[in-house]
mmCIF file of C-alpha atoms in Angstrom:
data_model
loop_
_atom_site.group_PDB
_atom_site.id
_atom_site.type_symbol
_atom_site.label_atom_id
_atom_site.label_comp_id
_atom_site.label_asym_id
_atom_site.label_seq_id
_atom_site.Cartn_x
_atom_site.Cartn_y
_atom_site.Cartn_z
ATOM 1 C CA MET A 1 107.466 102.560 107.197
ATOM 2 C CA GLY A 2 108.285 98.939 106.475
ATOM 3 C CA GLY A 3 109.231 96.946 103.427
ATOM 4 C CA ALA A 4 112.661 96.377 101.948
ATOM 5 C CA ILE A 5 114.685 97.151 98.850
ATOM 6 C CA THR A 6 114.053 93.556 97.778
ATOM 7 C CA ASP A 7 110.409 94.521 97.213
ATOM 8 C CA VAL A 8 111.765 95.969 93.954
ATOM 9 C CA ALA A 9 111.541 93.265 91.288
ATOM 10 C CA GLY A 10 114.962 92.243 90.011
ATOM 11 C CA VAL A 11 116.848 93.087 93.234
ATOM 12 C CA LYS A 12 118.492 90.652 95.643
ATOM 13 C CA VAL A 13 120.521 91.442 98.763
ATOM 14 C CA GLY A 14 123.182 89.412 100.539
ATOM 15 C CA HIS A 15 125.251 90.124 103.651
ATOM 16 C CA PHE A 16 128.623 88.884 104.776
ATOM 17 C CA THR A 17 129.234 89.541 108.478
ATOM 18 C CA GLU A 18 132.768 89.081 109.776
ATOM 19 C CA THR A 19 132.914 87.112 113.044
ATOM 20 C CA ARG A 20 136.464 88.050 114.080
ATOM 21 C CA ARG A 21 135.726 91.752 114.477
ATOM 22 C CA PRO A 22 132.788 94.034 113.663
ATOM 23 C CA THR A 23 132.887 94.598 109.931
ATOM 24 C CA GLY A 24 131.303 93.145 106.817
ATOM 25 C CA CYS A 25 129.855 93.860 103.404
ATOM 26 C CA THR A 26 126.500 93.890 101.659
ATOM 27 C CA VAL A 27 125.817 93.225 97.989
ATOM 28 C CA ILE A 28 122.800 94.456 96.048
ATOM 29 C CA LEU A 29 122.491 92.142 93.056
ATOM 30 C CA THR A 30 120.737 92.991 89.803
ATOM 31 C CA GLU A 31 121.671 89.905 87.809
ATOM 32 C CA GLU A 32 119.591 90.877 84.774
ATOM 33 C CA GLY A 33 121.160 94.335 84.779
ATOM 34 C CA ALA A 34 119.929 97.702 86.007
ATOM 35 C CA VAL A 35 120.409 101.251 84.791
ATOM 36 C CA ALA A 36 122.436 103.021 87.463
ATOM 37 C CA GLY A 37 123.440 106.421 88.744
ATOM 38 C CA VAL A 38 125.423 107.727 91.695
ATOM 39 C CA ASP A 39 125.779 110.881 93.744
ATOM 40 C CA VAL A 40 128.632 111.534 96.189
ATOM 41 C CA ARG A 41 127.994 114.286 98.753
ATOM 42 C CA GLY A 42 130.484 113.579 101.532
ATOM 43 C CA ALA A 43 133.971 115.036 101.398
ATOM 44 C CA ALA A 44 135.858 111.823 102.259
ATOM 45 C CA PRO A 45 134.529 109.142 99.870
ATOM 46 C CA GLY A 46 135.941 105.765 98.991
ATOM 47 C CA THR A 47 134.408 104.397 95.799
ATOM 48 C CA ARG A 48 134.906 102.128 92.780
ATOM 49 C CA GLU A 49 133.589 102.489 89.195
ATOM 50 C CA THR A 50 131.526 105.604 89.925
ATOM 51 C CA GLU A 51 132.816 107.408 86.814
ATOM 52 C CA LEU A 52 131.343 104.612 84.705
ATOM 53 C CA LEU A 53 127.877 105.745 85.809
ATOM 54 C CA ASP A 54 128.176 109.190 84.264
ATOM 55 C CA PRO A 55 125.376 109.443 81.663
ATOM 56 C CA SER A 56 127.922 110.352 78.986
ATOM 57 C CA ASN A 57 129.895 107.145 79.472
ATOM 58 C CA LEU A 58 129.490 103.855 77.646
ATOM 59 C CA VAL A 59 128.082 101.183 79.936
ATOM 60 C CA GLU A 60 124.325 101.417 80.450
ATOM 61 C CA GLN A 61 123.753 98.829 83.166
ATOM 62 C CA VAL A 62 125.378 97.409 86.281
ATOM 63 C CA HIS A 63 125.026 93.906 87.685
ATOM 64 C CA ALA A 64 125.615 94.623 91.378
ATOM 65 C CA VAL A 65 126.517 97.343 93.851
ATOM 66 C CA LEU A 66 128.727 96.584 96.842
ATOM 67 C CA LEU A 67 128.587 98.398 100.182
ATOM 68 C CA SER A 68 131.482 97.503 102.463
ATOM 69 C CA GLY A 69 133.193 98.229 105.727
ATOM 70 C CA GLY A 70 136.959 98.167 106.021
ATOM 71 C CA SER A 71 137.676 101.623 104.598
ATOM 72 C CA VAL A 72 139.587 101.569 101.306
ATOM 73 C CA PHE A 73 140.730 98.004 101.969
ATOM 74 C CA GLY A 74 137.090 96.905 101.807
ATOM 75 C CA LEU A 75 136.937 97.736 98.108
ATOM 76 C CA GLU A 76 138.698 94.404 97.585
ATOM 77 C CA ALA A 77 135.377 92.711 98.341
ATOM 78 C CA ALA A 78 134.095 93.944 94.975
ATOM 79 C CA THR A 79 136.581 91.580 93.311
ATOM 80 C CA GLY A 80 134.706 88.680 94.880
ATOM 81 C CA VAL A 81 131.406 90.030 93.562
ATOM 82 C CA VAL A 82 132.906 90.278 90.085
ATOM 83 C CA ARG A 83 134.184 86.722 90.341
ATOM 84 C CA TRP A 84 130.796 85.379 91.450
ATOM 85 C CA LEU A 85 129.029 87.125 88.572
ATOM 86 C CA GLU A 86 131.624 85.889 86.089
ATOM 87 C CA GLU A 87 131.045 82.338 87.323
ATOM 88 C CA LYS A 88 127.374 82.836 86.471
ATOM 89 C CA GLY A 89 128.162 84.240 83.023
ATOM 90 C CA ILE A 90 126.751 87.645 83.969
ATOM 91 C CA GLY A 91 128.313 90.845 82.691
ATOM 92 C CA PHE A 92 128.967 93.268 79.871
ATOM 93 C CA PRO A 93 130.074 91.635 76.597
ATOM 94 C CA ALA A 94 133.626 92.790 75.927
ATOM 95 C CA GLY A 95 135.404 90.889 73.155
ATOM 96 C CA PRO A 96 136.095 87.340 74.330
ATOM 97 C CA ALA A 97 135.084 88.124 77.926
ATOM 98 C CA THR A 98 131.948 88.882 79.876
ATOM 99 C CA VAL A 99 132.813 91.680 82.316
ATOM 100 C CA PRO A 100 130.587 92.197 85.389
ATOM 101 C CA ILE A 101 130.003 95.857 86.246
ATOM 102 C CA VAL A 102 130.167 96.352 90.020
ATOM 103 C CA PRO A 103 130.372 99.864 91.493
ATOM 104 C CA ALA A 104 131.174 99.998 95.199
ATOM 105 C CA ALA A 105 131.503 102.314 98.178
ATOM 106 C CA ILE A 106 133.079 101.841 101.602
ATOM 107 C CA LEU A 107 132.746 103.190 105.119
ATOM 108 C CA PHE A 108 135.300 103.522 107.904
ATOM 109 C CA ASP A 109 135.090 100.963 110.721
ATOM 110 C CA LEU A 110 138.780 100.235 111.315
ATOM 111 C CA ASP A 111 138.712 101.544 114.889
ATOM 112 C CA HIS A 112 136.941 98.427 116.216
ATOM 113 C CA GLY A 113 139.221 95.473 116.967
ATOM 114 C CA ASP A 114 142.069 94.334 114.718
ATOM 115 C CA HIS A 115 142.022 96.700 111.739
ATOM 116 C CA HIS A 116 143.952 94.177 109.657
ATOM 117 C CA ILE A 117 140.730 92.157 109.433
ATOM 118 C CA ARG A 118 138.446 93.641 106.760
ATOM 119 C CA PRO A 119 136.165 92.410 103.980
ATOM 120 C CA ASP A 120 138.094 90.817 101.137
ATOM 121 C CA ALA A 121 137.260 89.089 97.861
ATOM 122 C CA ALA A 122 136.098 85.970 99.686
ATOM 123 C CA ALA A 123 133.701 88.132 101.720
ATOM 124 C CA GLY A 124 132.211 89.681 98.591
ATOM 125 C CA HIS A 125 131.796 86.259 97.000
ATOM 126 C CA ALA A 126 130.098 84.951 100.151
ATOM 127 C CA ALA A 127 127.694 87.906 100.211
ATOM 128 C CA CYS A 128 126.634 87.071 96.644
ATOM 129 C CA ALA A 129 126.137 83.420 97.522
ATOM 130 C CA ALA A 130 123.886 84.499 100.406
ATOM 131 C CA ALA A 131 121.818 86.938 98.328
ATOM 132 C CA THR A 132 118.058 86.402 98.066
ATOM 133 C CA SER A 133 114.946 88.376 97.200
ATOM 134 C CA LEU A 134 113.696 87.994 100.789
ATOM 135 C CA PRO A 135 113.803 91.019 103.131
ATOM 136 C CA PRO A 136 117.427 91.294 104.329
ATOM 137 C CA ALA A 137 118.500 91.364 107.959
ATOM 138 C CA GLU A 138 118.923 94.827 109.454
ATOM 139 C CA GLY A 139 121.039 96.379 112.185
ATOM 140 C CA SER A 140 124.531 95.125 112.989
ATOM 141 C CA VAL A 141 125.039 92.911 109.951
ATOM 142 C CA GLY A 142 126.851 93.192 106.627
ATOM 143 C CA ALA A 143 128.213 96.633 105.866
ATOM 144 C CA GLY A 144 126.502 97.966 108.996
ATOM 145 C CA THR A 145 128.247 95.620 111.428
ATOM 146 C CA GLY A 146 130.860 98.107 112.614
ATOM 147 C CA ALA A 147 128.883 101.265 111.907
ATOM 148 C CA THR A 148 128.572 103.949 114.595
ATOM 149 C CA VAL A 149 126.929 107.372 114.758
ATOM 150 C CA GLY A 150 127.409 110.619 116.683
ATOM 151 C CA LYS A 151 131.202 110.579 116.431
ATOM 152 C CA LEU A 152 132.069 114.270 116.597
ATOM 153 C CA PHE A 153 133.379 113.854 120.150
ATOM 154 C CA GLY A 154 135.100 110.539 119.511
ATOM 155 C CA ALA A 155 134.153 106.878 119.302
ATOM 156 C CA ALA A 156 133.814 106.472 123.080
ATOM 157 C CA ARG A 157 130.864 108.903 123.170
ATOM 158 C CA ALA A 158 129.187 107.563 120.025
ATOM 159 C CA MET A 159 126.322 105.074 119.654
ATOM 160 C CA LYS A 160 125.802 102.029 117.472
ATOM 161 C CA GLY A 161 124.791 102.492 113.844
ATOM 162 C CA GLY A 162 123.826 99.769 111.398
ATOM 163 C CA ILE A 163 122.156 98.941 108.116
ATOM 164 C CA GLY A 164 118.478 99.448 107.365
ATOM 165 C CA THR A 165 116.052 99.064 104.497
ATOM 166 C CA ALA A 166 112.559 100.259 103.540
ATOM 167 C CA SER A 167 110.297 100.599 100.518
ATOM 168 C CA VAL A 168 107.399 102.654 99.171
ATOM 169 C CA LYS A 169 104.868 101.379 96.627
ATOM 170 C CA LEU A 170 102.582 103.622 94.597
ATOM 171 C CA GLY A 171 100.444 102.050 91.897
ATOM 172 C CA GLN A 172 102.566 99.664 89.865
ATOM 173 C CA ILE A 173 105.886 101.195 90.903
ATOM 174 C CA THR A 174 108.035 100.389 93.932
ATOM 175 C CA VAL A 175 111.019 102.329 95.265
ATOM 176 C CA GLY A 176 113.248 100.759 97.923
ATOM 177 C CA ALA A 177 116.344 101.812 99.820
ATOM 178 C CA ILE A 178 119.117 100.206 101.827
ATOM 179 C CA VAL A 179 121.690 102.197 103.780
ATOM 180 C CA ALA A 180 124.640 101.574 106.103
ATOM 181 C CA VAL A 181 124.604 104.446 108.608
ATOM 182 C CA ASN A 182 128.049 105.338 109.974
ATOM 183 C CA ALA A 183 127.837 109.088 110.467
ATOM 184 C CA VAL A 184 129.697 111.836 112.258
ATOM 185 C CA GLY A 185 126.264 113.328 112.914
ATOM 186 C CA ASP A 186 123.296 112.160 114.964
ATOM 187 C CA VAL A 187 120.328 110.193 113.640
ATOM 188 C CA VAL A 188 117.194 112.253 114.237
ATOM 189 C CA ASP A 189 113.533 111.303 113.935
ATOM 190 C CA PRO A 190 112.207 113.953 111.507
ATOM 191 C CA ALA A 191 108.668 113.593 112.870
ATOM 192 C CA SER A 192 109.625 114.617 116.404
ATOM 193 C CA GLY A 193 113.091 116.161 116.067
ATOM 194 C CA ARG A 194 114.285 113.721 118.743
ATOM 195 C CA VAL A 195 117.821 112.313 118.549
ATOM 196 C CA LEU A 196 117.510 108.532 118.313
ATOM 197 C CA ALA A 197 121.223 107.789 118.291
ATOM 198 C CA GLY A 198 124.126 110.212 118.515
ATOM 199 C CA ALA A 199 126.833 111.809 120.588
ATOM 200 C CA ARG A 200 126.493 111.379 124.363
ATOM 201 C CA ASP A 201 127.581 113.566 127.265
ATOM 202 C CA THR A 202 130.264 111.106 128.436
ATOM 203 C CA ALA A 203 131.549 107.666 127.517
ATOM 204 C CA GLU A 204 129.285 106.183 130.191
ATOM 205 C CA GLY A 205 126.497 108.743 129.785
ATOM 206 C CA ARG A 206 122.939 108.229 128.610
ATOM 207 C CA GLU A 207 122.217 111.824 127.617
ATOM 208 C CA ARG A 208 122.223 112.439 123.873
ATOM 209 C CA ILE A 209 123.550 115.970 123.727
ATOM 210 C CA GLY A 210 122.641 116.889 120.139
ATOM 211 C CA THR A 211 125.694 117.324 117.943
ATOM 212 C CA VAL A 212 124.355 120.374 116.090
ATOM 213 C CA ASP A 213 123.393 122.101 119.345
ATOM 214 C CA SER A 214 126.891 121.448 120.660
ATOM 215 C CA ILE A 215 128.488 122.891 117.535
ATOM 216 C CA LEU A 216 126.332 126.015 117.693
ATOM 217 C CA ARG A 217 127.317 126.506 121.342
ATOM 218 C CA GLY A 218 130.960 126.382 120.282
ATOM 219 C CA ASP A 219 131.479 123.090 122.099
ATOM 220 C CA LEU A 220 133.900 121.412 119.708
ATOM 221 C CA PRO A 221 136.409 118.591 120.080
ATOM 222 C CA ALA A 222 140.073 119.478 120.114
ATOM 223 C CA ILE A 223 140.696 117.308 117.068
ATOM 224 C CA LEU A 224 138.782 114.955 114.788
ATOM 225 C CA GLN A 225 140.644 112.734 112.379
ATOM 226 C CA ALA A 226 139.408 113.042 108.802
ATOM 227 C CA GLY A 227 137.644 110.199 107.032
ATOM 228 C CA MET A 228 136.376 108.377 110.121
ATOM 229 C CA ALA A 229 132.734 107.942 109.133
ATOM 230 C CA THR A 230 130.540 107.716 105.958
ATOM 231 C CA THR A 231 126.972 106.679 105.184
ATOM 232 C CA ILE A 232 126.538 104.612 102.013
ATOM 233 C CA GLY A 233 123.430 103.257 100.376
ATOM 234 C CA VAL A 234 121.344 102.314 97.374
ATOM 235 C CA VAL A 235 117.916 103.387 96.200
ATOM 236 C CA ALA A 236 116.241 101.116 93.653
ATOM 237 C CA THR A 237 113.075 101.162 91.576
ATOM 238 C CA ASP A 238 111.290 98.881 89.139
ATOM 239 C CA ALA A 239 110.470 101.914 86.957
ATOM 240 C CA THR A 240 112.233 102.423 83.639
ATOM 241 C CA LEU A 241 114.866 105.168 83.835
ATOM 242 C CA THR A 242 117.675 106.586 81.730
ATOM 243 C CA LYS A 243 121.134 106.958 83.235
ATOM 244 C CA ALA A 244 120.545 110.677 83.672
ATOM 245 C CA GLN A 245 117.298 109.997 85.526
ATOM 246 C CA ALA A 246 119.008 107.377 87.693
ATOM 247 C CA ARG A 247 121.653 109.918 88.674
ATOM 248 C CA ARG A 248 118.889 112.360 89.558
ATOM 249 C CA LEU A 249 117.221 109.707 91.712
ATOM 250 C CA ALA A 250 120.503 109.170 93.565
ATOM 251 C CA GLN A 251 120.767 112.915 94.125
ATOM 252 C CA VAL A 252 117.301 113.292 95.636
ATOM 253 C CA ALA A 253 117.754 110.178 97.782
ATOM 254 C CA HIS A 254 120.298 112.249 99.724
ATOM 255 C CA ASP A 255 117.328 114.316 100.892
ATOM 256 C CA GLY A 256 116.406 111.284 102.987
ATOM 257 C CA LEU A 257 119.829 111.442 104.635
ATOM 258 C CA ALA A 258 119.473 115.177 105.245
ATOM 259 C CA ARG A 259 116.140 114.648 107.030
ATOM 260 C CA THR A 260 117.500 112.028 109.398
ATOM 261 C CA ILE A 261 121.243 112.684 109.895
ATOM 262 C CA ASN A 262 122.429 115.979 111.360
ATOM 263 C CA PRO A 263 124.990 117.188 110.478
ATOM 264 C CA VAL A 264 125.317 115.256 107.233
ATOM 265 C CA HIS A 265 127.756 115.351 104.280
ATOM 266 C CA THR A 266 130.565 116.612 106.497
ATOM 267 C CA MET A 267 134.263 116.847 105.726
ATOM 268 C CA TRP A 268 134.702 113.563 107.616
ATOM 269 C CA ASP A 269 131.931 111.644 105.845
ATOM 270 C CA GLY A 270 132.115 110.125 102.361
ATOM 271 C CA ASP A 271 128.353 109.894 101.926
ATOM 272 C CA THR A 272 127.527 108.098 98.669
ATOM 273 C CA ILE A 273 124.173 106.950 97.255
ATOM 274 C CA PHE A 274 123.687 104.733 94.192
ATOM 275 C CA ALA A 275 120.421 104.451 92.253
ATOM 276 C CA LEU A 276 119.272 101.368 90.344
ATOM 277 C CA ALA A 277 116.378 101.007 87.905
ATOM 278 C CA THR A 278 115.440 97.460 86.928
ATOM 279 C CA GLY A 279 112.531 98.478 84.658
ATOM 280 C CA LYS A 280 110.591 95.393 85.781
ATOM 281 C CA SER A 281 107.316 97.294 86.196
ATOM 282 C CA GLY A 282 107.381 98.351 82.542
ATOM 283 C CA GLN A 283 106.386 101.845 83.698
ATOM 284 C CA ALA A 284 108.364 105.025 83.057
ATOM 285 C CA GLY A 285 107.079 106.698 86.204
ATOM 286 C CA ASN A 286 107.044 110.386 87.054
ATOM 287 C CA MET A 287 110.400 111.719 88.249
ATOM 288 C CA THR A 288 108.824 114.067 90.776
ATOM 289 C CA VAL A 289 106.839 111.215 92.305
ATOM 290 C CA LEU A 290 109.822 108.855 92.192
ATOM 291 C CA SER A 291 111.961 111.508 93.874
ATOM 292 C CA VAL A 292 109.502 111.832 96.757
ATOM 293 C CA MET A 293 109.358 108.052 97.104
ATOM 294 C CA ALA A 294 113.154 107.742 97.079
ATOM 295 C CA ALA A 295 113.685 110.357 99.783
ATOM 296 C CA GLU A 296 110.965 108.820 101.965
ATOM 297 C CA ALA A 297 112.333 105.301 101.583
ATOM 298 C CA MET A 298 115.885 106.439 102.336
ATOM 299 C CA ALA A 299 114.816 108.387 105.434
ATOM 300 C CA ALA A 300 112.905 105.370 106.752
ATOM 301 C CA ALA A 301 115.879 103.080 106.057
ATOM 302 C CA VAL A 302 118.186 105.343 108.084
ATOM 303 C CA LEU A 303 115.867 105.209 111.090
ATOM 304 C CA ARG A 304 115.520 101.447 110.814
ATOM 305 C CA ALA A 305 119.321 101.092 110.688
ATOM 306 C CA VAL A 306 119.752 102.516 114.188
ATOM 307 C CA LEU A 307 116.519 101.125 115.649
ATOM 308 C CA HIS A 308 117.591 97.588 114.662
ATOM 309 C CA ALA A 309 121.236 98.011 115.682
ATOM 310 C CA GLN A 310 122.638 95.531 118.183
ATOM 311 C CA ALA A 311 125.550 95.905 120.571
ATOM 312 C CA ILE A 312 128.776 94.293 119.388
ATOM 313 C CA ALA A 313 131.346 92.709 121.695
ATOM 314 C CA GLY A 314 134.925 91.612 121.128
ATOM 315 C CA PRO A 315 138.574 92.420 121.863
ATOM 316 C CA GLY A 316 139.260 96.126 121.393
ATOM 317 C CA VAL A 317 135.614 96.865 120.574
ATOM 318 C CA PRO A 318 133.990 99.726 122.518
ATOM 319 C CA GLN A 319 130.726 98.724 124.222
ATOM 320 C CA LEU A 320 128.537 101.341 122.613
ATOM 321 C CA PRO A 321 124.834 101.650 123.464
ATOM 322 C CA THR A 322 122.095 101.278 120.885
ATOM 323 C CA ALA A 323 118.946 103.314 120.380
ATOM 324 C CA SER A 324 116.899 100.441 121.806
ATOM 325 C CA ASP A 325 118.940 100.567 125.039
ATOM 326 C CA PHE A 326 117.568 104.019 125.787
ATOM 327 C CA ASP A 327 113.981 103.908 124.553
#
């Protein structure tokens, strides 16, 4: 499956990729506003403004969503997104001010290089300045720069993750997804059951051992530090949705993660999916159909994230293989 989340009218994407160590951030801009929802399934999340998206709360639309590396420190990049939107006069009218609404989520990539280097407000601002409606770059860019997968047995036996995007169009309605894949689990092709990227037998090994098979054999690591992973993403549509429907779309988009990441939603992942509805098609859509489209687009985006991943070099950066190195 091809396409990109930018196939959805009203959506732009911009990356900032840090050159000093593998990290970065990605902004999904909806400058004219989009109804939004969110669903957090992982047990170690790092998020911003997610409570605002509850259907019972006031604000109906958001103006951007930020996905960032840098663990909790990376949430600072959202400040730069807010500043960029304010400079454009975009936001929620609040008394004398116009307040941009920018939810965000982060992943953990501090174990590559100097962990004091992480996306900041300048990085978020730069991602906005780079945003376009063209198909975004995939692989080791933006929020996916420092992403890795198959980490149950430690970073040395993992493989490179990344960021991917895909879309599905049916009639007048398009659903797209973008996801930064940084999972404890393996990425598995649901069509064949084959592990594309995941835990390996040794740090130098080329055999992908299958994390779930290892767990079921009782082959477990002595220790795994909590909060060392997380897959974060956005599903977007040009259909017209309510906030409650947007939250539901975010929930079912996790089905795409469950089809392609195994195990998923672990105690060490903070898996978070946002949903955006721009309404640009003028069509309400059918929630069952939209749900199928969202899960399919998200699953395809996960696969593309690892298939487009590139090796990253630098001081203190493990030389992890990519899926393309093996196949």
